[in-house]
Tab-separated table of C-alpha atoms in Angstrom:
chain	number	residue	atom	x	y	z
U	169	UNK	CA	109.903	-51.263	-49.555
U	170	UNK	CA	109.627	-47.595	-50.561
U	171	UNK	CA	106.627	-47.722	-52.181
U	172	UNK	CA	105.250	-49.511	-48.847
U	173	UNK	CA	106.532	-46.576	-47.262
U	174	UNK	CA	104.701	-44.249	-49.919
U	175	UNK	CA	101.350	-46.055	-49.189
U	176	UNK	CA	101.257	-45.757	-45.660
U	177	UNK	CA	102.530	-42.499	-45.101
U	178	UNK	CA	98.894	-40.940	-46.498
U	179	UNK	CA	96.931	-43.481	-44.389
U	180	UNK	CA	99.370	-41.940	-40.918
U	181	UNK	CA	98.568	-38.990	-41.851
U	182	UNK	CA	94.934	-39.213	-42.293
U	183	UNK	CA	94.864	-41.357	-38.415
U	184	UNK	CA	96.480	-38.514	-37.409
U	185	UNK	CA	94.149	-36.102	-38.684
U	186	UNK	CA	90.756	-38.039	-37.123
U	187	UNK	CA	93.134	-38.324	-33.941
U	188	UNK	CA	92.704	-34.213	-33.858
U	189	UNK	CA	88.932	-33.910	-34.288
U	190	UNK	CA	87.776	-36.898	-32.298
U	191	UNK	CA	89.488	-34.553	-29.083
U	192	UNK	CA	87.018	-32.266	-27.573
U	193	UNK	CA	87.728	-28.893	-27.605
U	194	UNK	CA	88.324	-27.172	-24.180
U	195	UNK	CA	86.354	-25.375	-22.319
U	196	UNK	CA	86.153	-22.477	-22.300
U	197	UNK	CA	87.533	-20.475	-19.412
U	198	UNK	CA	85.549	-17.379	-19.217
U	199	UNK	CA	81.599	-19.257	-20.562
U	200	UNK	CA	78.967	-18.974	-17.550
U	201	UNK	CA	76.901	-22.361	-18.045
U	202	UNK	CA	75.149	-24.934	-16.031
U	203	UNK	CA	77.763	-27.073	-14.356
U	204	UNK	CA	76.287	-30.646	-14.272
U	205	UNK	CA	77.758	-33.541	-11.645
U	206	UNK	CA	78.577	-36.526	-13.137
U	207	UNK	CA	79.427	-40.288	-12.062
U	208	UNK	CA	82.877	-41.517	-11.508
U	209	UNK	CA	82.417	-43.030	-15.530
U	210	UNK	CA	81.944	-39.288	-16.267
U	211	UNK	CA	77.802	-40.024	-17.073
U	212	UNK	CA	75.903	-36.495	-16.454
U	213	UNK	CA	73.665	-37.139	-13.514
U	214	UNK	CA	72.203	-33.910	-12.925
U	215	UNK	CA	73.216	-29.952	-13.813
U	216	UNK	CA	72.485	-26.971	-12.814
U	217	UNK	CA	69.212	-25.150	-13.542
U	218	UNK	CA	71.055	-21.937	-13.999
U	219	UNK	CA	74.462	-20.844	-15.284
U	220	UNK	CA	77.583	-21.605	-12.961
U	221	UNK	CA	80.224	-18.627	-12.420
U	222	UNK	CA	83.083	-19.200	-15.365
U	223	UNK	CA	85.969	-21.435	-14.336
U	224	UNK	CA	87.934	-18.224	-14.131
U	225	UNK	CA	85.562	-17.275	-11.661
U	226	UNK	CA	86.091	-20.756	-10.066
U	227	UNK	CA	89.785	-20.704	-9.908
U	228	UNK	CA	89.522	-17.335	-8.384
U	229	UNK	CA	87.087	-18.041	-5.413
U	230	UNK	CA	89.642	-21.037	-4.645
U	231	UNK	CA	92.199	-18.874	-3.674
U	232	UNK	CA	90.224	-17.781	-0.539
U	233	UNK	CA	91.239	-14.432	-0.756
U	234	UNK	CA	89.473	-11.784	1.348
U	235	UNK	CA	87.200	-9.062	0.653
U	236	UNK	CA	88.615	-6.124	2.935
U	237	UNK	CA	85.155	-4.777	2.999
U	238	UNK	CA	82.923	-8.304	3.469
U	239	UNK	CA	83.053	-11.706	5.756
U	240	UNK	CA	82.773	-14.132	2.734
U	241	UNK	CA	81.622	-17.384	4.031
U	242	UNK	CA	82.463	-20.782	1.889
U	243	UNK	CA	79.259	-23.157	1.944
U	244	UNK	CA	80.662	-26.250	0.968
U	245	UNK	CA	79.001	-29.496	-0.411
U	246	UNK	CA	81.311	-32.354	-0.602
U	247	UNK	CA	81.049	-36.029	1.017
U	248	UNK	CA	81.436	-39.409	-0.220
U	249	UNK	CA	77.864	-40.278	0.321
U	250	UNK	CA	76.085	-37.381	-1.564
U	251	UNK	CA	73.298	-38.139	-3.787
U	252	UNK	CA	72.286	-36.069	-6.785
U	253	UNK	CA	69.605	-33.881	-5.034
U	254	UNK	CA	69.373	-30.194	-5.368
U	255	UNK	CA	70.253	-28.696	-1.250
U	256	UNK	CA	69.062	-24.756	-1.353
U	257	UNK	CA	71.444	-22.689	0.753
U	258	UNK	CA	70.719	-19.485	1.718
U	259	UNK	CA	71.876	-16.243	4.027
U	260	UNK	CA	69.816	-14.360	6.411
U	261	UNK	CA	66.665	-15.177	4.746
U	262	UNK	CA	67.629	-14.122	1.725
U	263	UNK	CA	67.402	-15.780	-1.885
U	264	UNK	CA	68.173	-19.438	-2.063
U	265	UNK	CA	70.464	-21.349	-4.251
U	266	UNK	CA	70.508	-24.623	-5.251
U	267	UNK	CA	73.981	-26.971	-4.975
U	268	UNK	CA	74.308	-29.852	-5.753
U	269	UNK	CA	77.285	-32.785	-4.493
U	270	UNK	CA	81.103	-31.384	-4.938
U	271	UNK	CA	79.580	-27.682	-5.086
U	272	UNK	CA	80.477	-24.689	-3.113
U	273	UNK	CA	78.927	-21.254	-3.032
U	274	UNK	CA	80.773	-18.348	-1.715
U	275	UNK	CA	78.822	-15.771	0.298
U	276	UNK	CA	80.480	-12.132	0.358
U	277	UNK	CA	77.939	-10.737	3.672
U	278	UNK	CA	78.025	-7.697	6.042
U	279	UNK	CA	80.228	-8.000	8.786
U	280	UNK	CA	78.439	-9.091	11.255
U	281	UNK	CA	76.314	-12.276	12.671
U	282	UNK	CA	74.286	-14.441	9.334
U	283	UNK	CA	72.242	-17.059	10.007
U	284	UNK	CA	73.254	-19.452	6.988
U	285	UNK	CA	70.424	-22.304	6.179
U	286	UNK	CA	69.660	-25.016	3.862
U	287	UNK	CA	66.459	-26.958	3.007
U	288	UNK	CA	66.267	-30.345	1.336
U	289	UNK	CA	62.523	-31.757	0.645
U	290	UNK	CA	61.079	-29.304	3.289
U	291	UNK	CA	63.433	-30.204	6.172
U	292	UNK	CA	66.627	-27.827	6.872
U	293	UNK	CA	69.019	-26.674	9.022
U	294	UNK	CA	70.469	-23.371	10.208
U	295	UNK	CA	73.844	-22.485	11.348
U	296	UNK	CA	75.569	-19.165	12.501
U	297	UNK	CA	78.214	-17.185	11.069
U	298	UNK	CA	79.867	-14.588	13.110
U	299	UNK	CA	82.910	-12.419	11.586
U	300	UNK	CA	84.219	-9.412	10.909
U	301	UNK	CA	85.374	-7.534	7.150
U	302	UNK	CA	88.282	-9.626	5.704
U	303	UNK	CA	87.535	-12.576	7.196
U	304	UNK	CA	86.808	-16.141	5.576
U	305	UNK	CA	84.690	-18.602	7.290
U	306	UNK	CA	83.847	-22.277	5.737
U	307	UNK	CA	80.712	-23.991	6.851
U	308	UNK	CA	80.073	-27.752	5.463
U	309	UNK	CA	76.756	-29.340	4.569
U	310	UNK	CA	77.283	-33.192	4.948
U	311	UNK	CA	74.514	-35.383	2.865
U	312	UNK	CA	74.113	-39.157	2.836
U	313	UNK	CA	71.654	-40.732	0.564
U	314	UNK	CA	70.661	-43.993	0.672
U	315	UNK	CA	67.772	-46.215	-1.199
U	316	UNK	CA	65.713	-45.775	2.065
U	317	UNK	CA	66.779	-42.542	2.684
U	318	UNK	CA	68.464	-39.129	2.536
U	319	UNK	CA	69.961	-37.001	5.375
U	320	UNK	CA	71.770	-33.433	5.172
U	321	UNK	CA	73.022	-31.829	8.631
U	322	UNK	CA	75.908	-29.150	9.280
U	323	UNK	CA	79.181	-30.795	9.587
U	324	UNK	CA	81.158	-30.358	12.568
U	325	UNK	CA	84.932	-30.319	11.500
U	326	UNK	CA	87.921	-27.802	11.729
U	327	UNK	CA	87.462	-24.816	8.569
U	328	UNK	CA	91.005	-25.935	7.540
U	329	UNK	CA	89.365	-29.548	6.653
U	330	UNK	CA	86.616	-27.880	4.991
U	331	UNK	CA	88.674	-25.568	3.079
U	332	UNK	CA	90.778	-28.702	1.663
U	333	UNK	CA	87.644	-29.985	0.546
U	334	UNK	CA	86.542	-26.579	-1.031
U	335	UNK	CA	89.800	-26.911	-3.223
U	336	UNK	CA	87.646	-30.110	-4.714
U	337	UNK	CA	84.624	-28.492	-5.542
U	338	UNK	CA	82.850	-26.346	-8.135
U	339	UNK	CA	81.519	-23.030	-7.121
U	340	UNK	CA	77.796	-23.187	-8.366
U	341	UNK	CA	77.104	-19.264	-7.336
U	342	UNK	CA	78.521	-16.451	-5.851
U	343	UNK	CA	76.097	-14.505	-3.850
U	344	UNK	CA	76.939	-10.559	-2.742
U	345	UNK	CA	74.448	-9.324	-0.066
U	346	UNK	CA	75.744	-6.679	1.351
């Protein structure tokens, strides 16, 4: 029995061992790369052309917490229907980025009025912002592909729904045009 006991206590400790290094690594918190959406099976569908903000950066923006000196708007990208396409969003004009489905990108603007748009395959949208310094305002692009077809509009539901659904997403940019 002991020498049963000798035999398989290398062969435990070698499982053990190839346990450790078959366990990714995690990621980590502070890298700035291409966030990529995947199925619910975890498959990579599509990713980012450019570098993400860190997850610090992430975990930061989901607190909501206001700039004294900017109205930060939330655009947020999240439905059940969402495709993989790339949805440009941009402010006043200004330089576009590109989300993709459970993405958010948080605007930090003058106080003021912003037009806030988006354009999918030539076709897009606008919507108005109005707010003053240390405010917050959430505005929620709703897609639905299909086989036959793919449609983006501006949701219309309460900021406090569209913050919840913020809390799901990953913040693909963070865009300071003040």
């Amino acid at each position: 029995m002991d020498n049963k006991l000798l035999l398989m206590a290398p062969v435990i400790a070698a499982a053990g061992l190839l346990a450790g290094c078959a366990t990714p690594p995690a990621p980590n918190p502070t890298a700035e790369v291409p966030y990529c959406h995947k199925t619910n099976k975890g498959r990579v569908i599509v990713c980012t052309p450019v570098p993400a903000p860190s997850l610090n950066a992430d975990a930061e923006a989901k607190r909501f917490t206001p700039d004294p000196n900017a109205l930060t708007v939330y655009v947020v990208r999240r439905n059940w229907g969402d495709g993989r396409h790339f949805v440009k969003v941009q402010a006043d004009g200004g330089t576009a980025v590109e989300t993709l489905p459970d993405t958010m990108v948080r605007m930090k603007l003058k106080p003021g009025r912003h037009t806030i748009a988006f354009d999918f395959e030539g076709r897009g949208q606008s919507t108005t912002v109005e707010g003053k310094a240390g405010e917050v305002r959430f505005v929620r692009i709703d897609g639905t592909v299909w086989a036959w077809k793919s449609t983006f509009e501006w949701a219309s539901e309460p900021e406090a729904a569209t913050r919840e659904r913020a809390l799901k997403t990953r913040l693909v940019a963070d865009v300071a045009a003040r």
